[in-house]
XYZ file of C-alpha atoms in Angstrom:
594
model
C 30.576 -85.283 10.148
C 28.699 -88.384 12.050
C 25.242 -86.810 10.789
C 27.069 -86.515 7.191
C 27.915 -89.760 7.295
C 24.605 -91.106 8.613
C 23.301 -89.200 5.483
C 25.604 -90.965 3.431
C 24.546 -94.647 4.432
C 22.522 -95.735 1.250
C 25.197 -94.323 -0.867
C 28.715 -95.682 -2.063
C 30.551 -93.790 0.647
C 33.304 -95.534 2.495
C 32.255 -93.468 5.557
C 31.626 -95.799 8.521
C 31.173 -93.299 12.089
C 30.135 -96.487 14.119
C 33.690 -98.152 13.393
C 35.585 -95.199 13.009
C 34.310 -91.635 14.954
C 37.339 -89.480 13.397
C 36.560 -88.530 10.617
C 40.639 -87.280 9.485
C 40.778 -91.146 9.281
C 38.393 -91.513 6.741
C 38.872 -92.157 2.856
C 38.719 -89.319 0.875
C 38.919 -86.853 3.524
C 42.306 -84.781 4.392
C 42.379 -82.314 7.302
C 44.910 -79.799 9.160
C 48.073 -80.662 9.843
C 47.072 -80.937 13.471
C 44.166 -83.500 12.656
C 41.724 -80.728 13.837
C 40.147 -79.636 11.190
C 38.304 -81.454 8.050
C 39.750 -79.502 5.103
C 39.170 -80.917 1.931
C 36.029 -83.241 1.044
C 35.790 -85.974 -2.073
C 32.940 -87.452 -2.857
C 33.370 -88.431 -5.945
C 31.597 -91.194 -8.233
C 29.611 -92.836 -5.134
C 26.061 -92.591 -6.577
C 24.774 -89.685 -5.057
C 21.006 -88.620 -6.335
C 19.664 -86.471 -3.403
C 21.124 -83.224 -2.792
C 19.634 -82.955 1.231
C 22.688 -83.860 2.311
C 24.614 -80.731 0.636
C 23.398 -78.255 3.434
C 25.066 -80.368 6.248
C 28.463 -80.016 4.653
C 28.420 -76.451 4.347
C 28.346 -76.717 8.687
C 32.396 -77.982 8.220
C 33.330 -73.934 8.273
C 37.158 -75.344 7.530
C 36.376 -76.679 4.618
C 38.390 -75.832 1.687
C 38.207 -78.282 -1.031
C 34.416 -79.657 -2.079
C 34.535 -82.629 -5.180
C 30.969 -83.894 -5.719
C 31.586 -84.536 -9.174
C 30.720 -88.125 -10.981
C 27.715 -88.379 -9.759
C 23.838 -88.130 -9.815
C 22.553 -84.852 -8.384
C 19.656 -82.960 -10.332
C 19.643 -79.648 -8.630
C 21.488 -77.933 -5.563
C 19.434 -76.591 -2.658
C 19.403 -72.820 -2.141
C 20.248 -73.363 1.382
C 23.594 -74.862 0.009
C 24.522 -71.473 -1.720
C 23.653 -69.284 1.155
C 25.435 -71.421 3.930
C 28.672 -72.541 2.123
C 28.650 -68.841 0.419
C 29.547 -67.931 4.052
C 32.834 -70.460 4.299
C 35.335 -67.929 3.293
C 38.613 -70.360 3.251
C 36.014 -72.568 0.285
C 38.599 -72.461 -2.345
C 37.097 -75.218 -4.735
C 34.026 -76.436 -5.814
C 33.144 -78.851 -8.358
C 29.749 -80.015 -9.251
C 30.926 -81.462 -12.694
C 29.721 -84.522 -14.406
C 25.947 -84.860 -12.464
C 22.772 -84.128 -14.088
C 22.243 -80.979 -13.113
C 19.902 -78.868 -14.977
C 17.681 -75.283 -15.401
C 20.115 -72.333 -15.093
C 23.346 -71.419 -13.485
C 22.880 -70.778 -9.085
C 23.758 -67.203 -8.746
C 26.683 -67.626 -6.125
C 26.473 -65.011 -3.849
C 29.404 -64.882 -1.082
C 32.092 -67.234 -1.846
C 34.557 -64.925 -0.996
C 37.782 -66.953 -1.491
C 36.366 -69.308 -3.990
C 39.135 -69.464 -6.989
C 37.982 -72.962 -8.734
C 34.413 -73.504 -9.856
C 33.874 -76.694 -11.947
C 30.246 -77.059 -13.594
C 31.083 -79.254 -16.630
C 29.584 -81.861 -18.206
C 26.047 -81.121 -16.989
C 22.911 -80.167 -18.382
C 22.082 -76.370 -17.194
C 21.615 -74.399 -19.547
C 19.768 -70.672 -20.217
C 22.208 -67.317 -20.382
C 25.011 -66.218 -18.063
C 23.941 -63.258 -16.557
C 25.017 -61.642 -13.026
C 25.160 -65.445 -11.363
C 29.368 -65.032 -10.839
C 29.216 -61.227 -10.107
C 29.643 -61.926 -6.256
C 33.375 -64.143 -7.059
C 35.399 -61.946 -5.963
C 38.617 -64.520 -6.016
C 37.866 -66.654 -8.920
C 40.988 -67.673 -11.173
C 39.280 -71.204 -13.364
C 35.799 -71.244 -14.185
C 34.473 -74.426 -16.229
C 31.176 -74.760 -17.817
C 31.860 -76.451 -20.410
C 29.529 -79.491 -21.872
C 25.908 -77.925 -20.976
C 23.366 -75.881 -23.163
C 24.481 -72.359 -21.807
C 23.728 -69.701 -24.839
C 23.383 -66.333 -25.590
C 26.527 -63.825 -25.790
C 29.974 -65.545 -24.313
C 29.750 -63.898 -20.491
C 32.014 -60.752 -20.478
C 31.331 -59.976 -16.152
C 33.046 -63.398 -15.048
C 33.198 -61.985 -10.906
C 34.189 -58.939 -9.139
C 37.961 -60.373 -9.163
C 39.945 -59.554 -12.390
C 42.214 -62.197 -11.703
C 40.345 -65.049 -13.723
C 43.380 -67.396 -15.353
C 41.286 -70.408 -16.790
C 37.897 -69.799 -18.627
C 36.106 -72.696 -20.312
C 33.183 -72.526 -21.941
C 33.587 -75.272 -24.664
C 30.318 -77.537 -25.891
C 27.802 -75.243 -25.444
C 25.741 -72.659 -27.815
C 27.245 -69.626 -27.600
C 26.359 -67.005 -30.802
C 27.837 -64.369 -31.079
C 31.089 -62.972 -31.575
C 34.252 -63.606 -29.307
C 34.075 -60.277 -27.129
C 37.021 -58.121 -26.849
C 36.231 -57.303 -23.234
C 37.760 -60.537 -22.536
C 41.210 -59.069 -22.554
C 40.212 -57.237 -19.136
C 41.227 -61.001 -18.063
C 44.773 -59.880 -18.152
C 45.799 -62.913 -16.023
C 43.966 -65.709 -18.494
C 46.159 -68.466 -19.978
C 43.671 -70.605 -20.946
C 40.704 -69.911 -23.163
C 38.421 -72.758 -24.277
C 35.279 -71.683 -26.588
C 35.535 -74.601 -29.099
C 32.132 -76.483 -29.926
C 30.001 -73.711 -30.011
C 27.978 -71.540 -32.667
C 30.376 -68.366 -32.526
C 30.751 -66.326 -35.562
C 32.837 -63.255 -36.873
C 36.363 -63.255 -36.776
C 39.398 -63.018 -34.151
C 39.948 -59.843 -32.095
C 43.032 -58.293 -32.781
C 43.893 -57.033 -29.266
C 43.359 -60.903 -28.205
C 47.621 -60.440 -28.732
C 47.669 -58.179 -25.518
C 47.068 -61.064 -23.430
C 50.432 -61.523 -22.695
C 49.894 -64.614 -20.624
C 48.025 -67.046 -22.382
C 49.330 -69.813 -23.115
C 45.979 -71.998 -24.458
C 43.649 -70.731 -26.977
C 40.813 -73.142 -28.055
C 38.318 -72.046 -31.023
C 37.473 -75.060 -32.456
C 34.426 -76.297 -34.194
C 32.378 -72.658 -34.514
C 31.540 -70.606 -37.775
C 34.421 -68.267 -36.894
C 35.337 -66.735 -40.651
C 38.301 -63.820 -41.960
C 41.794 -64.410 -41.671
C 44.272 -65.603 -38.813
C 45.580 -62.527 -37.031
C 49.101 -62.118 -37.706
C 48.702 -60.762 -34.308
C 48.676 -63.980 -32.754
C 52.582 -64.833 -33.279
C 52.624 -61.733 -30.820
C 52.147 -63.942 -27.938
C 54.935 -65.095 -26.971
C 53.516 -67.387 -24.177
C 51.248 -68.532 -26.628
C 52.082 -72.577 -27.004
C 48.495 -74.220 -28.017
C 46.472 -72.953 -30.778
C 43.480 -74.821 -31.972
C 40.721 -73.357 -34.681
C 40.064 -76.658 -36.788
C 36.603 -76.915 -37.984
C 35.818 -73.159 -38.817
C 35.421 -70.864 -41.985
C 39.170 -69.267 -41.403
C 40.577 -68.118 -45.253
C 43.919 -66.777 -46.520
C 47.164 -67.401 -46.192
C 48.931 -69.079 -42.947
C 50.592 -66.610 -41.742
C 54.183 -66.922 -41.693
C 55.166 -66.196 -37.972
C 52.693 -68.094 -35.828
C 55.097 -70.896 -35.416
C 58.017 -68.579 -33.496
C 56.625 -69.745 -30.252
C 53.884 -72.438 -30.702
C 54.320 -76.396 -30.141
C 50.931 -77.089 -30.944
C 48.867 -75.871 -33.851
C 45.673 -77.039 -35.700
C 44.209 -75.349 -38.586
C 42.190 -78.468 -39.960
C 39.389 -78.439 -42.064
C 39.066 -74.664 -42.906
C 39.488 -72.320 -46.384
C 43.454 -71.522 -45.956
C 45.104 -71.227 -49.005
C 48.224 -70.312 -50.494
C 51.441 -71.671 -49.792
C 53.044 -72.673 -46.354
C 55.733 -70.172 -45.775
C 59.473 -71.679 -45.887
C 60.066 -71.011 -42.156
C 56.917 -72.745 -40.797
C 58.136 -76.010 -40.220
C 61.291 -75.185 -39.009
C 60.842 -73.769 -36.032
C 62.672 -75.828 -33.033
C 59.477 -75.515 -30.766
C 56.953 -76.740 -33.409
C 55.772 -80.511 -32.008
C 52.549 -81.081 -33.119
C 51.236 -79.355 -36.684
C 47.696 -80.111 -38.745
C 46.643 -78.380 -41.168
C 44.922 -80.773 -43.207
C 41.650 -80.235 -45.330
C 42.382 -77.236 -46.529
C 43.618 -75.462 -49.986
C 47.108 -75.084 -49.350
C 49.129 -75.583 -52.265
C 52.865 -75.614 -53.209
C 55.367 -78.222 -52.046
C 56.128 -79.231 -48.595
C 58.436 -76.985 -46.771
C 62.237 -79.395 -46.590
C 63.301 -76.834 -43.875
C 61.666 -78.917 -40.796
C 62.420 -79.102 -36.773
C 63.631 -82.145 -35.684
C 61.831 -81.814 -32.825
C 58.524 -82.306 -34.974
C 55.754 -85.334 -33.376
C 52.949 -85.261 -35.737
C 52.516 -83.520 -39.403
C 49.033 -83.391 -41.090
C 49.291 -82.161 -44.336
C 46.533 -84.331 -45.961
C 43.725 -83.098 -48.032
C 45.090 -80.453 -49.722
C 46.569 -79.041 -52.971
C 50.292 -79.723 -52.399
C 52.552 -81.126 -55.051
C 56.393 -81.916 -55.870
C 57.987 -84.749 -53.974
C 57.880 -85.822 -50.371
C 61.137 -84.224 -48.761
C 64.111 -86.539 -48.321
C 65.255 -84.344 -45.084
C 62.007 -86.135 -43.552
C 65.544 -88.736 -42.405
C 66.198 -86.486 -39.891
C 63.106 -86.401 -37.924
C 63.688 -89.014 -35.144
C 60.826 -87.962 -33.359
C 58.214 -88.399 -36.182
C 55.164 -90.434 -35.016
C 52.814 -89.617 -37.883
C 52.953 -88.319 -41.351
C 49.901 -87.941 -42.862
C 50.101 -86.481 -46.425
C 47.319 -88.469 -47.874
C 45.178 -86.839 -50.457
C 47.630 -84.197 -52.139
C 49.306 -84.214 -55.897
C 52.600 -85.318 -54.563
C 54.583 -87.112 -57.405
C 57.780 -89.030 -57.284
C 58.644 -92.291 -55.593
C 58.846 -92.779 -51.813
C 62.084 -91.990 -50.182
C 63.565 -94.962 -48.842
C 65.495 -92.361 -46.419
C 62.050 -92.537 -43.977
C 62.596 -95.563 -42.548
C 65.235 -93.379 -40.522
C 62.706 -92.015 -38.302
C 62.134 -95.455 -36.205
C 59.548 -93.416 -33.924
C 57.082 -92.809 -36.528
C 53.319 -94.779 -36.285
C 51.388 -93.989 -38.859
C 52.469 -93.252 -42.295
C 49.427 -92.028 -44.866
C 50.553 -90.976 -47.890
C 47.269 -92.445 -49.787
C 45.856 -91.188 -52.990
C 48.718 -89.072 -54.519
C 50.277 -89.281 -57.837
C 53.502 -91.361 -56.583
C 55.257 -94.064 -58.557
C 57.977 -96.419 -58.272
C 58.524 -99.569 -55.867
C 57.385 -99.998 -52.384
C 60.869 -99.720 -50.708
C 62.287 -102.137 -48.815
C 63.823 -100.287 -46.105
C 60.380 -99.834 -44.717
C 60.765 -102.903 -42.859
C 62.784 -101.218 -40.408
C 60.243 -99.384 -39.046
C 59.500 -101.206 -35.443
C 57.153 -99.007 -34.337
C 55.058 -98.833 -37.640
C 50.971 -99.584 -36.735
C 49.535 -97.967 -39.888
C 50.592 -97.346 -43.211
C 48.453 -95.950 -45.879
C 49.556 -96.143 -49.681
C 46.351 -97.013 -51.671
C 45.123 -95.206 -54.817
C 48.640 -94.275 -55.897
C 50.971 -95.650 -58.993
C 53.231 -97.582 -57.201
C 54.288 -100.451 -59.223
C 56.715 -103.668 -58.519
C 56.392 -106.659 -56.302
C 55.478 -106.526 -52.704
C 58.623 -106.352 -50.612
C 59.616 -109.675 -48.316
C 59.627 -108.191 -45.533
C 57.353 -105.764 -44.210
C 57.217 -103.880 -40.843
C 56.244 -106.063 -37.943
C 54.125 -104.100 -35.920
C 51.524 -103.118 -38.787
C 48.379 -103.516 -37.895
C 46.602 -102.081 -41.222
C 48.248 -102.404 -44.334
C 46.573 -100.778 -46.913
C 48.433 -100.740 -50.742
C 45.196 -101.237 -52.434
C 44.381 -99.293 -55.816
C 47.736 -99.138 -57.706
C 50.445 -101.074 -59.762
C 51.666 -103.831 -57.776
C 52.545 -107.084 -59.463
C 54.119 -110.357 -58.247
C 52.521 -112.804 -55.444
C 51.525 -111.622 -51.965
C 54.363 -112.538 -49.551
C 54.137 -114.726 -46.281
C 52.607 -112.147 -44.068
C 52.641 -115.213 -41.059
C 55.013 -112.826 -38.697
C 52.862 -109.872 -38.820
C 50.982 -110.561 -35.743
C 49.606 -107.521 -35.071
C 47.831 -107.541 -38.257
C 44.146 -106.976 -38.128
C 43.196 -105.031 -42.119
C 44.690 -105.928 -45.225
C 43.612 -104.052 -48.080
C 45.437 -105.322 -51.699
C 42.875 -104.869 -53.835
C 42.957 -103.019 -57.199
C 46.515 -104.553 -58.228
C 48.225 -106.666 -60.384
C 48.943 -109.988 -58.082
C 48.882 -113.562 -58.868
C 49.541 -116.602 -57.513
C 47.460 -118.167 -54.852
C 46.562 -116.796 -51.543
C 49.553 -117.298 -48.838
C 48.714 -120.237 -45.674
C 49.156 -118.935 -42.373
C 47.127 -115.544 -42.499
C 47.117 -113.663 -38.829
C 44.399 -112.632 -36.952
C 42.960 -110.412 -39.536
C 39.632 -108.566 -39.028
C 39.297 -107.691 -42.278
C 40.877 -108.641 -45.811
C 40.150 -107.362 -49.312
C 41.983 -108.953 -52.489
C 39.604 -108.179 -54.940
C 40.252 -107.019 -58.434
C 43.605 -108.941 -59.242
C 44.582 -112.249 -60.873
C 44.405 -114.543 -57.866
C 43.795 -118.267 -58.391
C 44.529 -122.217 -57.030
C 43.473 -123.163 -53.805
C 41.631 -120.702 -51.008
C 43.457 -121.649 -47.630
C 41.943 -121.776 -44.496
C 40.738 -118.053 -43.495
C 41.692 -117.171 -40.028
C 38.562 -117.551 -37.823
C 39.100 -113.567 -36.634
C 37.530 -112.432 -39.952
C 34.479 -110.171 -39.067
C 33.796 -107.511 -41.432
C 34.753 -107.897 -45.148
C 36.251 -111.186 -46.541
C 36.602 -109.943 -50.326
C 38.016 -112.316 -52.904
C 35.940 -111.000 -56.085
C 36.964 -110.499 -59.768
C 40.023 -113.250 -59.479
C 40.364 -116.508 -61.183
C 39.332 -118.771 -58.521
C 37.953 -121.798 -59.811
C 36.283 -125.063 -58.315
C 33.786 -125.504 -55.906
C 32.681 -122.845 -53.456
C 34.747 -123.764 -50.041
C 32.261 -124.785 -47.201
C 34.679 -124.077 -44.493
C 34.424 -120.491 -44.907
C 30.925 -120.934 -42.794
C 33.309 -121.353 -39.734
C 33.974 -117.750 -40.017
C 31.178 -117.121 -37.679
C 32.178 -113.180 -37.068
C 31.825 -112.069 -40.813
C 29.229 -109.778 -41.930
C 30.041 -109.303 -45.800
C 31.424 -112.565 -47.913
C 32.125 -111.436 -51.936
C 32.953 -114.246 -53.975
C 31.903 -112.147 -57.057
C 33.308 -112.658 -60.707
C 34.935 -115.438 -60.415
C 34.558 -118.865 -61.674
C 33.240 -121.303 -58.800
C 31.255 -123.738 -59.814
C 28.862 -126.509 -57.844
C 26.175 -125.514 -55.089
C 26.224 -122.805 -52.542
C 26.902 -124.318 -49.201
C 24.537 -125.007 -47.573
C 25.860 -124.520 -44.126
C 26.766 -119.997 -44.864
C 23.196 -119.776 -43.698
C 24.261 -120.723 -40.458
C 27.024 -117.896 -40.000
C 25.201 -115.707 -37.173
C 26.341 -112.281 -38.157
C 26.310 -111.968 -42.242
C 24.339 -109.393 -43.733
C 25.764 -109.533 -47.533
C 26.682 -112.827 -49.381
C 27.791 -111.608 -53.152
C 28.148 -114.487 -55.729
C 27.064 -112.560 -58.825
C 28.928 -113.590 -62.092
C 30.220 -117.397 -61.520
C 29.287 -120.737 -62.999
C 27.191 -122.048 -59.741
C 24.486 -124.055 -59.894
C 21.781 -126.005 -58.237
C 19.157 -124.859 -55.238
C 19.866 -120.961 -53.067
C 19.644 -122.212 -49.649
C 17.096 -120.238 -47.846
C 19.104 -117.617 -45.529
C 17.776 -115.902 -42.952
C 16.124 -112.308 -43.337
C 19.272 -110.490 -42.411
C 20.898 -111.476 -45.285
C 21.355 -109.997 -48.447
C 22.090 -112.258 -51.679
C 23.205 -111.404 -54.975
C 23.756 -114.483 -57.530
C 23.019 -113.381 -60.554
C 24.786 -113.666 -63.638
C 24.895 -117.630 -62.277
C 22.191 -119.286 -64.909
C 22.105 -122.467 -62.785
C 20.753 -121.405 -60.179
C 17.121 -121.515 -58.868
C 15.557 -120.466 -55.783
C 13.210 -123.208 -55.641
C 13.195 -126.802 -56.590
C 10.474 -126.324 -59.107
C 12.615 -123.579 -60.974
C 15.443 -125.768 -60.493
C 13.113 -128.555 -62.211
C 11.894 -126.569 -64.739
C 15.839 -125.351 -65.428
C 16.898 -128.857 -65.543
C 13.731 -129.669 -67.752
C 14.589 -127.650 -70.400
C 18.476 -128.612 -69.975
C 17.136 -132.169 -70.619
C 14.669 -131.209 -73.610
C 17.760 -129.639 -75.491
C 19.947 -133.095 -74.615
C 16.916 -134.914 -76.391
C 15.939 -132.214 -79.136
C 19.658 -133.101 -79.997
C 19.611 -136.827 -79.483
C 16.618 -137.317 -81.759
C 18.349 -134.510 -84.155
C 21.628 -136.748 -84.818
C 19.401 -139.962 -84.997
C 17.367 -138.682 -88.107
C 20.049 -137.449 -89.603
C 21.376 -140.203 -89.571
C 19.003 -142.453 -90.812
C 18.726 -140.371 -93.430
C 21.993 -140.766 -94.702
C 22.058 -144.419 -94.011
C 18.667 -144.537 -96.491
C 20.196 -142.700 -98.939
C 22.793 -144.612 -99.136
C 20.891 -148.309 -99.355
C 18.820 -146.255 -101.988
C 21.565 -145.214 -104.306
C 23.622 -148.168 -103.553
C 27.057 -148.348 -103.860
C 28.519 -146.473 -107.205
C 31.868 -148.065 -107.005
C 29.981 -151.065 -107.458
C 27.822 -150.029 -110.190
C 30.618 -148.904 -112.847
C 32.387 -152.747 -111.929
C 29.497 -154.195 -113.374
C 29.112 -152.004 -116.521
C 32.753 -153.010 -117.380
C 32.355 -156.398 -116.989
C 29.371 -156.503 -119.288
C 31.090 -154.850 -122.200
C 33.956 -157.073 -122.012
């Protein structure tokens, strides 16, 4: 251990022989119960690049625990694999986030190795005969490299592999049905990988497993009814994949997990689905389900993703009973109806999407009462009314953009937590409330906004979007302080006056829109970065000649008229002198004939 440690000097290590010689003293190292005997090893996240240390350790014969992982090792020394192959009480190994890289060390030996942890390197090539000689092995991890070829059916001599993840790789193939020799595996992890073809059937005789990961392949066919078999089975994951038909109607009897996301399932969610007591945690979002949403639902349920489907009626008012709820995410469906006030009864829930459906009717009130309450969704619906008082405290996006809403925007001053507003596409009026938060981003374009813009919270630094309103007036120059903001639309309103001059100074805008107002005068030059868009404003002019020439021509038309009214004048004044006055004329003639 001193020559380890000497080894060790340029590193991170907080190994110090020359102050302390016993090594069961040292940081990271645990030994026998009798202080004998260095047992388990962790080197961990200390900078390590050179693997000629590696053979030294393989010299502590008690060793039984071996973390190298977070570090920088390229390779591992043959000399590693032969000498520590030969320490038969080695019961774990992990390499896992280095940069190691060509293929996989055939580990020969290892007798009584039953963890080997290889993740989140770069190796890569097929899997071959390089675990035949792991006699004890029970979790194997390789996921995050470049492995491909065929999913590895020979995992070791032992047949007593539990854990076996192979996730972000590049796999083909199909999933084999040798894997079921495994009897012992609970945990199977092949998501993020290019596997095709459909589920095995007889993946239902593993009676053990209790994880089952296929996410993100081009797995295809239906979901084995099969699976609801399991009765271990708690975690089921195949999001991201090609899966059609129905959902079939017992997979829920034993699950508290499930995600079915983004594949071709259609039909209608079975009655019982919801309801099952053990259900937690359900997605199956993006999809072409269709029908209404289940009422029957556990109220042990923690997150339901219905969104981006085909489902209609109304949202369920038994939806009160779920105390548990922390999001509901319906967004995207043909639900109709108004929103049941009866959902700010479940006081655990987060984040409430039920954007761009068909529902009408008020926002409710009772929503306030939702503590706990960080996002809700409602845009591109046909909600109508004003915008309730009082709105939950803890929001920090608000988004009722894109339906009905009429009224003035409430004080919003003890919302905090507020960081995105979205109101526009509505109805409102009034002016703009004082006292914003600490927004990060605010849209009210699209309503019937006017008076006074107040000062804009100096947070601002995406989207600051006051277009199509009835703002009037001069442009305000204090919105340059917002030195965070990358797009500023002032579009179709009617500002009038110059563009400040000092907007060219905010450091990170990239869009300035100004298109369809009344400004006039000189565009400031702005830097590169920015993009501009004024028309639709006839006075202005991007340089003073233009301007000059605009003004000209503004001052030719005040003289064309001038000169206009004087001759026309004259005219009539020389008519009249010519004629003289008739009135006059017949007082003469009748004073002749008398």
């Amino acid at each position: 251990m001193i020559t380890l440690s000497k080894l060790l000097i340029n590193t991170n290590s907080p190994w110090d022989a020359t102050k302390e010689p016993n090594p069961c003293s040292w940081i990271d190292v645990k030994c026998s119960p009798d202080k004998t005997q260095v047992t388990h090893l962790f080197l961990t996240g200390i900078g390590l690049e050179s693997s000629d240390f590696l053979p030294v350790i393989c010299k502590i014969g008690s060793l039984q625990w071996l973390d190298l992982s977070n570090n920088r090792l390229s390779s591992i020394p043959d000399e590693f694999i032969d000498v520590c192959g030969q320490i038969n009480e080695l019961r774990t190994l992990s390499f896992s986030h280095n940069n190691l890289v060509g293929p996989l060390p055939t580990f020969h030996g290892f007798v009584g190795l039953k963890t080997l942890d290889m993740s989140c390197n770069s190796l890569g090539g097929n899997i071959g005969s390089q675990l035949d000689g792991l006699r004890s092995l029970k979790s194997l991890n390789l996921s995050d490299n470049n492995f491909n070829g065929h999913v590895p059916i020979y995992l070791g001599m032992s047949m007593m592999l539990e854990e076996l993840q192979l996730s972000k790789n590049s796999f083909q193939g199909s999933i084999p049905s040798e894997i079921v020799s495994y009897k012992n595996l609970h945990r199977i992890d092949l998501s993020e990988n290019q596997l095709s073809g459909s589920i095995p059937d007889v993946l239902a005789n593993l009676t053990n497993l209790t994880v089952l990961v296929l996410s993100s392949n081009q797995l295809s066919g239906e979901i084995p009814t099969s699976l609801s078999n399991i009765q271990t089975l708690q975690y089921f994951a195949a999001n991201e994949n090609n899966f059609y038909g129905g959902v079939p109607s017992g997979l829920t009897r034993f699950l508290m997990h499930l995600e079915l996301w983004h594949n071709r399932l259609a039909g209608l969610i079975p009655p019982d689905f919801l309801s099952r007591p053990n259900v937690q945690f359900l997605d199956l979002s993006h999809n072409m389900l269709e029908g209404p949403i289940p009422a029957n639902v556990s109220q042990n349920l923690v997150i339901l993703r219905l969104g981006s489907n085909r489902m209609n009626g109304s949202i369920p008012v038994s939806f009160e009973a779920l105390a548990n709820l922390t999001h509901l995410e319906l967004e995207n469906n043909s639900l109709t109806g108004a929103i049941p006030p009866q959902l700010s009864s479940c006081k655990s829930l987060e984040v409430l999407n039920l954007a761009q459906n068909n529902l009408i009717g008020a926002l409710p009130a009772e929503l306030a009462g939702l503590g706990s309450l960080d996002v809700m969704q409602l845009q591109l619906n046909k909600l109508s009314g004003k915008i309730p008082e009082q709105l939950p405290d803890g929001l920090s996006t608000l988004d009722i953009s894109w339906n009905s809403l009429t009224g003035s925007i409430p004080s919003i001053t003890g919302l905090n937590n507020l960081k995105f507003l979205y109101l526009q596409g509505n109805d409102l009026n009034g002016s703009i409330p004082d006292g914003l938060p600490y927004l990060v981003e605010l849209q009210l374009g699209q309503n019937q906004l006017r008076g006074m813009i107040p000062l804009m919270p100096l947070s601002l630094q995406t989207v600051l979007n006051l277009s199509s309103n009835l703002f009037e007036g001069p442009i305000p120059s204090d919105l340059s302080q917002l030195n965070g903001l990358r797009v500023l639309d002032l579009s179709n309103n009617k500002f009038s006056g110059e563009i400040p001059v000092s907007y060219t100074q905010m450091a990170t805008l990239t869009e300035l829109i100004l298109s369809n107002n009344q400004l006039s005068g000189l565009i400031p030059e702005f830097p590169q970065r920015v993009s501009i868009e004024v028309t639709g404003n006839t006075g202005l002019a991007d340089s003073y000649e233009k301007l000059a020439r605009k003004k000209g021509r503004h001052n030719g038309v005040i003289i064309v008229v001038g000169v206009g009214a004087f001759l026309l004048v004259s005219i009539i004044f020389f008519l009249f002198l010519l004629l003289g006055d008739p009135t006059r004329d017949r007082t003469r003639t009748a004073s002749v004939e008398r």
